[in-house]
Amino acid sequence: MQKQDKDQPLAVRLARSLASSGATSLNDPKFASYLDSCDQLAQFRDNFSFPKRRTVWPQEYRALKEKTGEADDEDAVAPLGLMPKRTPELLSEELNVWAASGVLGHTDHAYSRPWIKIDETVTPILAEMVGASLSILALLRSAKPSEVACMGSLTGNLHTLFTSFYRPTPQRHKIMYEGKAFPSDAYAFASHVALHEYPPSSLLPVFAREGEFSIRTEDILRLIEEEGDSVAVICFGAVQYYNGEWFDMEKITKAGHAKGCIVAFDCAHAAGNVPLKLHDWGVDFACWCSYKYLNSGPGGIAGLFVHERWEERKRLTGWWGHDKETRFSMPATFSPLPGAAGWQFSNPSVLDVVSLLASLQIFDQAANYLPRVASGGQIESRGHILGALREKSVDLTGYFELLLTSSPYFVSPDQYPPAASSPASKHASTFTIITPAEPSRRGCQLSLLFSPGDSMDWIFDSLREKGVLGDERRPGVIRFGPTPLYNSWTDVNEAARALDESLKEYGVWKRGLEGQGVERLQLDEEEAGVRSRTGEDVGFKR
Ligand SMILES: *Cc1c(COP(=O)(O)O)cnc(C)c1O
């Protein structure tokens, strides 16, 4: 895509690319591979290990394919959290140091990563990722302590920060959060309310309006206005795990502060997905895990952000948050490190930190690419760590959305579930997209809600048979997250086509089940519909 195109809507830009691609439609796999060939970030895919189709197959299917000798080793289309190929290498370097130097690895390290300050290998990159400072260079140059620490686990860090920041009084004791919060967060909020002997009515979840799938910013702001005086902490998931809604973090923070509330975010689905400016937005604290968009591996080390204005805040303490100069002289009184580092308790797991480092190094390289570089990937200077990646993310997700919304099985969210009179209701299963349509209100995740809800499991398995891996979220949702660091345009194209095939097969299976035989006429129509999506006559009508 050309530089001068940049202000054009995605559909217009894709139409222009289509003309030069020689492909016949947006659904044409040839078009997707043309887009891959123009993608300046395409090479980063090679840095990751992809699960093979045969490993993501449902068990019964795998057994069958292996018996018939059809099993192959093609890559699956896979979502979040893949392993960087460099991870085993970094881990074995640490094991080598351990084997060769034992405890001395804390200070003498063959790869210049002394364990005693292992967190410093990742915190500058994390700080840039979440907007705790302007850039790595600025951070290195300034002596300013970091607002970011790499430590613990997500729910653990949420507890740590709530212990510091949730200090309820009879006037101000509520915790406000999104109604469908990830259960771990909801349990954590409830436990803090209970620990302080407040009743469950101190929990203030905010829900979407009846018949809507995302929470309107205006509704959140109105509730803050109405209830803010009694709210101690506002803590939304920055990007909602279920519907993929990216909340307006800046507006929520400003509105909360105007009412004297502490404003925090759980950035589990935001860190590494959307560009954050936690410092500039004035967010008080935040935490995240690193095994989703940051690819650190299962149970990987988490992170937290504490705004510099809270330097003096009371907290839970441990030796690793103590001043580095005197930490090992074991003084009796605690003297905190400046910045978020002063919230650490324990020395972090070195293996976990380098596992995260392997992935952050790839993000760091991606920052050498600028958004909209017409010259095809030439390095001009360093961009924001999520600059070019976010640009690709918006387009890749937008392309996926165009393909999905042109499916015969798609029902628009305001018509979900489809009425018996609607043309879609002839299908055994249909889907809608419950993620906001505006790119500024989402990351790369699209959540598909199926109707009826119980068709989702069948379709999820059928997608696995086709080598397409999403995330199932009961009831009724499959999440897809085409991540710009390693997913290709071809992945997105394959996922959309596989979904149509699965929905078609579901209809056939369902009719067979009902023992009515297959209604030939109707099926032919459906087949024609699917064919036309891959054939010549389909543009991209919306
Ligand atoms: C993934 C996720 C968690 C998981 O918590 P852990 O402590 O890492 O097990 C919690 N909250 C949210 C919002 C998540 O997305």
Coordinates of C-alpha atoms and ligand atoms in Angstrom, one line a residue:
M1 CA 0.0 0.0 0.0
Q2 CA 1.3 3.4 -1.0
K3 CA 2.1 6.3 1.3
Q4 CA -0.4 8.7 -0.3
D5 CA -3.1 6.1 0.4
K6 CA -2.8 6.5 4.1
D7 CA -5.9 8.6 4.7
Q8 CA -8.1 6.4 2.6
P9 CA -10.5 4.0 4.2
L10 CA -9.2 0.4 4.3
A11 CA -11.8 -0.8 1.8
V12 CA -10.7 1.8 -0.8
R13 CA -7.0 1.0 -0.2
L14 CA -7.7 -2.8 -0.5
A15 CA -9.6 -2.2 -3.7
R16 CA -6.6 -0.4 -5.2
S17 CA -4.3 -3.2 -4.1
L18 CA -6.7 -5.7 -5.6
A19 CA -6.3 -4.0 -9.0
S20 CA -2.5 -4.5 -8.9
S21 CA -2.6 -8.0 -7.4
G22 CA -4.1 -9.9 -10.3
A23 CA -6.5 -11.5 -7.9
T24 CA -10.2 -11.6 -8.6
S25 CA -11.7 -10.8 -5.2
L26 CA -10.8 -9.8 -1.6
N27 CA -11.5 -13.4 -0.6
D28 CA -9.1 -14.8 -3.2
P29 CA -6.1 -16.5 -1.5
K30 CA -4.0 -15.0 -4.2
F31 CA -5.0 -11.5 -3.0
A32 CA -3.9 -12.4 0.6
S33 CA -0.6 -13.7 -0.6
Y34 CA -0.1 -10.5 -2.6
L35 CA -0.7 -8.5 0.6
D36 CA 1.8 -10.7 2.3
S37 CA 4.4 -9.9 -0.3
C38 CA 3.8 -6.1 0.3
D39 CA 4.0 -6.4 4.1
Q40 CA 7.1 -4.8 5.5
L41 CA 6.6 -6.8 8.8
A42 CA 6.0 -10.2 7.1
Q43 CA 9.6 -11.4 8.0
F44 CA 8.9 -11.3 11.7
R45 CA 6.7 -14.4 11.4
D46 CA 9.9 -16.5 10.9
N47 CA 10.9 -15.6 14.5
F48 CA 8.1 -17.7 15.9
S49 CA 7.3 -21.4 16.2
F50 CA 3.9 -22.3 14.8
P51 CA 1.9 -25.2 16.1
K52 CA 1.4 -27.8 13.3
R53 CA -2.0 -28.6 12.0
R54 CA -1.7 -32.2 13.2
T55 CA -1.1 -31.0 16.8
V56 CA -4.1 -28.7 16.9
W57 CA -6.4 -31.3 15.4
P58 CA -9.1 -32.7 17.8
Q59 CA -7.9 -36.1 18.9
E60 CA -10.4 -38.3 17.1
Y61 CA -9.6 -36.5 13.9
R62 CA -5.9 -36.8 14.3
A63 CA -6.2 -40.5 14.9
L64 CA -8.2 -40.9 11.7
K65 CA -5.8 -38.8 9.6
E66 CA -2.8 -40.6 10.9
K67 CA -4.4 -43.9 10.1
T68 CA -5.2 -42.9 6.5
G69 CA -1.7 -41.4 6.2
E70 CA -3.1 -38.0 5.4
A71 CA -1.5 -36.2 8.3
D72 CA 0.8 -33.4 7.2
D73 CA 3.1 -30.9 9.0
E74 CA 1.6 -27.7 7.8
D75 CA 1.5 -24.7 10.1
A76 CA -1.8 -24.0 11.9
V77 CA -3.4 -20.6 11.9
A78 CA -2.7 -19.8 15.5
P79 CA -3.5 -16.9 17.8
L80 CA -1.8 -15.2 20.8
G81 CA 1.2 -16.2 22.7
L82 CA 3.4 -18.2 20.3
M83 CA 6.9 -19.1 21.2
P84 CA 9.8 -17.1 19.8
K85 CA 12.3 -19.4 18.3
R86 CA 15.0 -17.7 20.3
T87 CA 13.4 -18.6 23.7
P88 CA 15.1 -22.0 24.1
E89 CA 18.4 -20.4 23.2
L90 CA 18.1 -17.7 25.8
L91 CA 16.9 -20.2 28.4
S92 CA 19.8 -22.5 27.7
E93 CA 22.3 -19.7 28.0
E94 CA 21.0 -19.1 31.5
L95 CA 21.3 -22.8 32.3
N96 CA 24.8 -22.7 31.0
V97 CA 25.7 -19.8 33.3
W98 CA 24.1 -21.6 36.2
A99 CA 26.0 -24.8 35.4
A100 CA 29.3 -23.1 34.9
S101 CA 29.2 -20.4 37.5
G102 CA 26.6 -21.4 40.1
V103 CA 25.7 -18.6 42.4
L104 CA 28.3 -16.3 40.8
G105 CA 25.9 -15.8 37.9
H106 CA 24.3 -13.1 40.0
T107 CA 27.3 -10.8 39.2
D108 CA 29.5 -12.6 36.6
H109 CA 27.5 -13.5 33.6
A110 CA 29.0 -14.8 30.3
Y111 CA 26.2 -13.1 28.4
S112 CA 26.2 -9.8 30.3
R113 CA 22.9 -10.4 32.0
P114 CA 23.9 -10.6 35.7
W115 CA 21.0 -12.1 37.6
I116 CA 21.0 -9.4 40.2
K117 CA 19.7 -6.9 37.8
I118 CA 18.0 -9.2 35.3
D119 CA 14.8 -7.2 35.3
E120 CA 16.7 -4.2 33.8
T121 CA 16.9 -6.2 30.5
V122 CA 13.2 -5.9 30.0
T123 CA 11.8 -2.9 32.0
P124 CA 12.9 -0.3 29.4
I125 CA 11.1 -2.1 26.6
L126 CA 8.1 -2.7 28.8
A127 CA 8.1 1.0 29.7
E128 CA 7.9 1.9 26.1
M129 CA 5.2 -0.7 25.4
V130 CA 2.8 0.7 28.0
G131 CA 3.8 4.4 27.6
A132 CA 5.6 4.8 30.9
S133 CA 8.2 7.0 29.0
L134 CA 8.6 8.4 25.5
S135 CA 11.2 6.0 24.2
I136 CA 14.0 3.6 25.3
L137 CA 16.6 6.2 24.4
A138 CA 14.9 8.9 26.4
L139 CA 14.7 6.5 29.3
L140 CA 18.3 5.5 29.1
R141 CA 19.5 9.1 28.9
S142 CA 17.4 10.3 31.8
A143 CA 18.0 9.2 35.3
K144 CA 14.3 9.1 35.9
P145 CA 13.2 6.0 37.7
S146 CA 10.9 3.7 35.7
E147 CA 7.2 3.6 36.4
V148 CA 7.4 -0.1 35.4
A149 CA 8.4 -3.2 37.2
C150 CA 8.6 -6.8 35.9
M151 CA 7.4 -9.1 38.7
G152 CA 5.1 -11.7 39.9
S153 CA 1.9 -12.7 38.3
L154 CA -1.1 -10.7 37.1
T155 CA -3.6 -11.5 39.8
G156 CA -0.9 -11.3 42.4
N157 CA 0.1 -7.8 41.2
L158 CA -3.5 -6.7 41.2
H159 CA -3.7 -7.7 44.9
T160 CA -0.4 -6.0 45.6
L161 CA -1.6 -2.7 44.0
F162 CA -5.0 -2.9 45.5
T163 CA -3.4 -3.3 48.9
S164 CA -1.7 0.0 48.3
F165 CA -4.4 1.9 46.6
Y166 CA -7.8 0.5 47.8
R167 CA -8.1 2.2 51.2
P168 CA -11.9 2.5 51.7
T169 CA -13.7 4.9 54.0
P170 CA -17.4 4.9 54.8
Q171 CA -17.8 7.8 52.3
R172 CA -15.6 6.2 49.5
H173 CA -15.5 2.5 49.4
K174 CA -16.7 1.3 46.0
I175 CA -14.8 -0.5 43.2
M176 CA -16.1 0.2 39.7
Y177 CA -15.2 -2.2 36.8
E178 CA -16.8 -3.6 33.7
G179 CA -19.6 -6.1 34.4
K180 CA -18.1 -9.0 32.4
A181 CA -14.7 -8.6 33.9
F182 CA -12.3 -11.6 33.7
P183 CA -13.4 -13.7 36.7
S184 CA -10.0 -13.5 38.4
D185 CA -10.3 -9.7 38.5
A186 CA -13.8 -9.9 39.8
Y187 CA -12.8 -12.3 42.6
A188 CA -9.9 -10.1 43.5
F189 CA -12.1 -7.0 43.8
A190 CA -14.6 -8.8 45.9
S191 CA -11.9 -10.1 48.2
H192 CA -10.6 -6.6 48.9
V193 CA -14.0 -5.3 49.6
A194 CA -14.6 -8.2 52.0
L195 CA -11.1 -7.9 53.7
H196 CA -12.1 -4.4 54.6
E197 CA -15.4 -5.6 56.0
Y198 CA -17.5 -3.8 53.3
P199 CA -20.6 -5.5 51.9
P200 CA -20.8 -6.8 48.3
S201 CA -22.8 -3.7 47.4
S202 CA -19.5 -1.9 47.4
L203 CA -18.8 -3.6 44.1
L204 CA -20.0 -1.5 41.2
P205 CA -20.0 -3.4 37.9
V206 CA -20.9 -1.4 34.7
F207 CA -22.9 -3.3 32.0
A208 CA -23.7 -2.7 28.4
R209 CA -27.2 -1.5 27.5
E210 CA -29.8 -4.2 26.8
G211 CA -29.3 -5.6 23.3
E212 CA -25.8 -4.0 23.0
F213 CA -22.5 -5.8 23.2
S214 CA -20.1 -3.1 24.3
I215 CA -20.3 -0.5 27.0
R216 CA -20.7 3.0 25.8
T217 CA -18.1 5.5 27.0
E218 CA -20.9 8.0 27.8
D219 CA -22.5 5.5 30.1
I220 CA -19.3 4.9 32.0
L221 CA -18.7 8.7 32.3
R222 CA -22.2 9.2 33.5
L223 CA -21.9 6.6 36.2
I224 CA -18.6 8.1 37.3
E225 CA -20.3 11.5 37.5
E226 CA -23.2 10.0 39.5
E227 CA -21.4 7.6 41.8
G228 CA -17.8 8.9 41.7
D229 CA -18.0 10.4 45.2
S230 CA -18.4 7.0 46.7
V231 CA -15.9 5.2 44.4
A232 CA -12.4 4.5 45.8
V233 CA -10.9 2.7 42.8
I234 CA -12.0 2.4 39.1
C235 CA -10.4 -0.6 37.4
F236 CA -11.4 -1.6 33.9
G237 CA -9.8 -4.2 31.7
A238 CA -8.1 -1.9 29.2
V239 CA -9.1 -4.2 26.4
Q240 CA -12.0 -6.3 27.5
Y241 CA -11.1 -10.0 27.3
Y242 CA -14.5 -11.2 26.1
N243 CA -15.7 -8.7 23.6
G244 CA -12.4 -7.0 22.7
E245 CA -13.6 -3.5 23.5
W246 CA -10.8 -1.1 24.1
F247 CA -12.1 1.4 26.7
D248 CA -11.4 5.1 26.4
M249 CA -8.7 5.0 29.0
E250 CA -7.9 8.7 28.9
K251 CA -11.5 9.9 29.3
I252 CA -12.2 7.4 32.1
T253 CA -9.0 8.5 33.9
K254 CA -9.8 12.2 33.6
A255 CA -13.4 11.7 34.7
G256 CA -12.4 9.5 37.6
H257 CA -9.8 12.0 38.8
A258 CA -12.3 14.8 38.6
K259 CA -14.3 12.9 41.2
G260 CA -11.3 12.1 43.4
C261 CA -11.1 8.3 42.5
I262 CA -8.0 6.3 41.9
V263 CA -8.0 5.0 38.3
A264 CA -6.4 1.8 37.3
F265 CA -6.4 -0.7 34.4
D266 CA -5.8 -4.4 33.9
C267 CA -3.8 -4.4 30.7
A268 CA -3.7 -8.2 30.2
H269 CA -5.2 -7.9 26.7
A270 CA -3.8 -4.4 26.0
A271 CA 0.0 -4.7 26.6
G272 CA 1.6 -5.5 23.3
N273 CA -1.7 -5.2 21.5
V274 CA -2.6 -1.5 21.5
P275 CA -0.4 1.6 22.1
L276 CA -0.8 2.8 25.6
K277 CA 0.2 6.1 27.2
L278 CA -0.3 5.2 30.9
H279 CA 1.9 8.1 32.0
D280 CA 0.4 10.8 29.8
W281 CA -3.1 9.7 30.5
G282 CA -2.3 10.0 34.2
V283 CA -3.4 6.4 35.0
D284 CA -2.6 5.8 38.7
F285 CA -1.6 2.1 38.4
A286 CA -1.9 -0.8 36.0
C287 CA -0.8 -4.4 35.7
W288 CA -0.6 -7.0 33.0
C289 CA 0.5 -10.6 32.2
S290 CA 3.0 -11.3 29.5
Y291 CA 1.9 -14.7 28.1
K292 CA -0.8 -13.3 25.8
Y293 CA 0.4 -10.6 23.4
L294 CA 3.9 -10.5 24.9
N295 CA 4.6 -14.2 24.1
S296 CA 6.6 -14.9 27.3
G297 CA 5.2 -18.5 27.6
P298 CA 2.7 -20.1 30.0
G299 CA 2.6 -18.5 33.4
G300 CA 5.3 -16.0 32.3
I301 CA 6.4 -13.1 34.5
A302 CA 3.9 -10.2 34.8
G303 CA 4.4 -6.5 35.1
L304 CA 3.0 -3.4 36.8
F305 CA 2.9 0.3 36.4
V306 CA 2.8 2.9 39.2
H307 CA 2.5 6.6 38.2
E308 CA 5.4 8.6 39.5
R309 CA 3.1 10.8 41.6
W310 CA 2.7 7.8 44.0
E311 CA 6.3 7.5 44.9
E312 CA 5.5 7.7 48.6
R313 CA 2.5 5.5 48.6
K314 CA 2.4 2.9 51.4
R315 CA 2.8 -0.7 50.1
L316 CA 3.6 -4.3 50.9
T317 CA 7.4 -4.6 51.0
G318 CA 10.2 -7.2 50.5
W319 CA 14.0 -7.1 50.1
W320 CA 13.9 -6.8 46.3
G321 CA 12.1 -3.5 46.5
H322 CA 14.9 -2.2 48.8
D323 CA 17.6 0.2 47.6
K324 CA 20.1 -1.7 45.5
E325 CA 23.1 0.0 47.1
T326 CA 22.4 -1.4 50.5
R327 CA 20.2 -4.5 49.7
F328 CA 22.9 -7.0 50.4
S329 CA 24.1 -5.4 53.6
M330 CA 20.8 -6.5 55.0
P331 CA 19.8 -3.4 56.9
A332 CA 17.0 -3.6 59.4
T333 CA 14.9 -0.8 57.9
F334 CA 13.4 -0.8 54.5
S335 CA 14.4 2.0 52.1
P336 CA 12.5 1.7 48.8
L337 CA 13.9 1.9 45.4
P338 CA 12.5 4.8 43.5
G339 CA 9.7 4.1 41.0
A340 CA 7.7 1.0 40.5
A341 CA 10.8 -1.1 41.3
G342 CA 10.1 -0.2 44.9
W343 CA 7.0 -2.4 44.7
Q344 CA 9.0 -5.6 44.1
F345 CA 9.3 -8.1 47.0
S346 CA 11.3 -11.1 45.6
N347 CA 14.1 -11.6 43.2
P348 CA 12.4 -12.5 40.0
S349 CA 12.7 -15.9 38.2
V350 CA 15.6 -15.3 35.8
L351 CA 14.3 -18.0 33.4
D352 CA 10.9 -16.3 33.2
V353 CA 12.5 -12.9 32.6
V354 CA 14.7 -14.1 29.7
S355 CA 11.8 -15.9 28.3
L356 CA 10.0 -12.6 28.1
L357 CA 13.1 -10.9 26.8
A358 CA 13.2 -13.3 23.8
S359 CA 9.9 -11.8 22.7
L360 CA 10.5 -8.2 23.6
Q361 CA 13.7 -8.2 21.5
I362 CA 11.5 -9.0 18.4
F363 CA 9.1 -6.2 19.3
D364 CA 12.1 -4.0 19.7
Q365 CA 13.3 -4.8 16.2
A366 CA 9.9 -4.2 14.7
A367 CA 10.2 -0.6 16.0
N368 CA 12.9 -0.1 13.3
Y369 CA 10.0 0.0 10.9
L370 CA 7.9 3.1 10.5
P371 CA 4.3 3.1 9.7
R372 CA 3.5 3.7 6.0
V373 CA 7.0 3.3 4.7
A374 CA 6.4 3.6 0.9
S375 CA 10.0 2.4 0.1
G376 CA 9.2 -1.1 1.2
G377 CA 10.7 -1.6 4.7
Q378 CA 13.7 0.7 4.4
I379 CA 14.9 1.7 7.9
E380 CA 14.8 5.4 8.3
S381 CA 14.9 5.8 12.0
R382 CA 13.3 4.2 15.0
G383 CA 9.6 4.4 15.4
H384 CA 7.4 3.7 18.4
I385 CA 7.5 0.1 19.5
L386 CA 3.9 -0.4 18.4
G387 CA 3.9 2.1 15.6
A388 CA 4.2 0.0 12.4
L389 CA 2.7 -3.0 14.3
R390 CA -0.4 -1.1 15.3
E391 CA -0.8 0.1 11.7
K392 CA -0.7 -3.4 10.4
S393 CA -2.9 -4.6 13.2
V394 CA -5.6 -2.1 12.3
D395 CA -5.5 -3.1 8.6
L396 CA -5.2 -6.9 9.2
T397 CA -8.1 -6.8 11.6
G398 CA -10.1 -4.6 9.2
Y399 CA -9.4 -7.1 6.4
F400 CA -10.6 -9.9 8.6
E401 CA -13.7 -7.9 9.4
L402 CA -14.5 -7.3 5.7
L403 CA -14.3 -11.0 4.9
L404 CA -16.4 -11.9 7.9
T405 CA -19.1 -9.3 7.3
S406 CA -19.4 -10.5 3.7
S407 CA -20.1 -14.1 4.8
P408 CA -23.6 -15.4 4.1
Y409 CA -23.7 -16.5 7.8
F410 CA -23.0 -13.1 9.2
V411 CA -25.7 -11.2 11.0
S412 CA -25.1 -7.6 12.0
P413 CA -25.0 -7.0 15.8
D414 CA -28.1 -4.9 15.8
Q415 CA -30.0 -7.8 14.2
Y416 CA -28.7 -10.5 16.5
P417 CA -30.1 -13.1 17.0
P418 CA -31.6 -13.2 13.6
A419 CA -35.4 -13.0 13.4
A420 CA -37.2 -16.0 12.0
S421 CA -38.2 -13.9 9.0
S422 CA -34.6 -12.9 8.1
P423 CA -32.8 -14.6 5.3
A424 CA -30.0 -15.6 7.7
S425 CA -32.4 -17.7 9.8
K426 CA -32.4 -20.4 7.1
H427 CA -28.9 -21.4 8.3
A428 CA -28.5 -23.8 11.2
S429 CA -25.9 -21.4 12.7
T430 CA -25.0 -17.8 12.2
F431 CA -22.6 -15.4 13.9
T432 CA -22.2 -11.7 14.7
I433 CA -19.2 -9.7 15.7
I434 CA -19.5 -8.3 19.2
T435 CA -16.3 -6.3 19.1
P436 CA -16.7 -2.6 18.4
A437 CA -16.4 -1.8 14.7
E438 CA -14.3 1.4 15.2
P439 CA -10.6 0.6 15.1
S440 CA -10.0 3.2 17.8
R441 CA -12.2 1.1 20.1
R442 CA -10.4 -2.3 19.7
G443 CA -7.1 -4.0 19.3
C444 CA -6.6 -7.0 17.0
Q445 CA -9.2 -9.1 18.6
L446 CA -12.5 -9.9 17.0
S447 CA -15.0 -11.8 19.1
L448 CA -17.6 -13.8 17.2
L449 CA -20.9 -14.7 18.9
F450 CA -22.7 -17.7 17.4
S451 CA -26.4 -18.3 17.3
P452 CA -27.5 -20.7 18.7
G453 CA -24.8 -20.4 21.3
D454 CA -24.3 -24.2 21.5
S455 CA -23.3 -24.4 17.8
M456 CA -20.0 -22.7 18.9
D457 CA -18.4 -25.9 20.3
W458 CA -19.0 -27.8 17.1
I459 CA -17.7 -25.0 14.9
F460 CA -14.7 -24.5 17.2
D461 CA -13.7 -28.2 16.7
S462 CA -14.4 -28.0 13.0
L463 CA -12.1 -25.0 12.7
R464 CA -9.4 -27.0 14.5
E465 CA -9.8 -29.8 12.0
K466 CA -9.1 -27.2 9.3
G467 CA -6.0 -26.1 11.3
V468 CA -7.5 -22.8 12.5
L469 CA -7.1 -22.2 16.2
G470 CA -9.2 -19.5 18.0
D471 CA -10.1 -19.2 21.6
E472 CA -13.4 -20.4 22.8
R473 CA -15.2 -18.4 25.4
R474 CA -18.5 -19.8 26.7
P475 CA -21.2 -19.1 26.2
G476 CA -21.2 -18.8 22.4
V477 CA -18.0 -16.9 21.6
I478 CA -14.9 -17.7 19.6
R479 CA -12.2 -15.0 19.7
F480 CA -9.7 -14.5 16.9
G481 CA -6.7 -12.2 17.3
P482 CA -4.7 -11.8 14.2
T483 CA -1.5 -10.5 15.8
P484 CA 0.5 -8.3 13.5
L485 CA 3.9 -9.6 14.7
Y486 CA 3.4 -13.1 13.2
N487 CA 0.0 -13.5 11.6
S488 CA -0.2 -13.1 7.9
W489 CA -2.9 -11.9 5.5
T490 CA -3.1 -15.5 4.3
D491 CA -3.8 -16.6 7.8
V492 CA -6.7 -14.2 8.0
N493 CA -8.0 -15.2 4.6
E494 CA -7.8 -18.9 5.6
A495 CA -9.5 -18.3 8.9
A496 CA -12.5 -16.6 7.2
R497 CA -12.8 -19.2 4.6
A498 CA -12.5 -22.1 7.1
L499 CA -15.2 -20.5 9.1
D500 CA -17.7 -20.4 6.2
E501 CA -16.9 -24.0 5.4
S502 CA -17.5 -25.0 9.1
L503 CA -20.8 -23.2 9.2
K504 CA -21.9 -24.9 6.0
E505 CA -20.9 -28.3 7.3
Y506 CA -22.7 -27.6 10.6
G507 CA -25.9 -27.0 8.6
V508 CA -25.5 -30.4 6.8
W509 CA -24.6 -32.2 10.1
K510 CA -27.6 -30.6 11.9
R511 CA -30.0 -31.5 9.2
G512 CA -28.7 -35.1 9.1
L513 CA -29.2 -35.2 12.9
E514 CA -32.7 -34.1 12.6
G515 CA -33.3 -37.1 10.3
Q516 CA -35.0 -35.1 7.7
G517 CA -32.4 -35.8 5.1
V518 CA -30.6 -33.0 3.4
E519 CA -32.7 -30.5 1.6
R520 CA -30.9 -30.5 -1.7
L521 CA -32.2 -27.2 -3.0
Q522 CA -31.3 -25.2 0.0
L523 CA -27.9 -26.7 0.3
D524 CA -27.1 -25.9 -3.3
E525 CA -27.9 -22.3 -2.7
E526 CA -25.6 -22.3 0.3
E527 CA -22.8 -23.9 -1.7
A528 CA -23.3 -21.4 -4.4
G529 CA -23.0 -18.7 -1.7
V530 CA -19.8 -20.0 -0.4
R531 CA -18.4 -20.5 -3.9
S532 CA -19.2 -17.0 -4.9
R533 CA -17.2 -15.7 -1.9
T534 CA -14.1 -17.3 -3.4
G535 CA -15.1 -16.7 -7.0
E536 CA -15.1 -13.8 -9.4
D537 CA -18.2 -11.8 -8.6
V538 CA -17.6 -10.8 -5.1
G539 CA -16.3 -7.3 -4.4
F540 CA -16.4 -6.0 -0.9
K541 CA -19.9 -4.7 -0.3
R542 CA -20.6 -3.7 3.2
Ligands
LIG1 C1 -5.5 -13.6 31.4 C2 -6.1 -12.7 32.5 C3 -5.9 -13.0 33.8 C4 -5.2 -14.2 34.3 O1 -4.6 -14.0 35.6 P1 -3.2 -14.7 36.1 O2 -3.0 -14.1 37.4 O3 -2.1 -14.4 35.1 O4 -3.5 -16.2 36.1 C5 -6.5 -12.2 34.8 N1 -7.2 -11.1 34.3 C6 -7.4 -10.8 33.0 C7 -8.2 -9.6 32.6 C8 -6.8 -11.6 32.1 O5 -7.0 -11.3 30.8

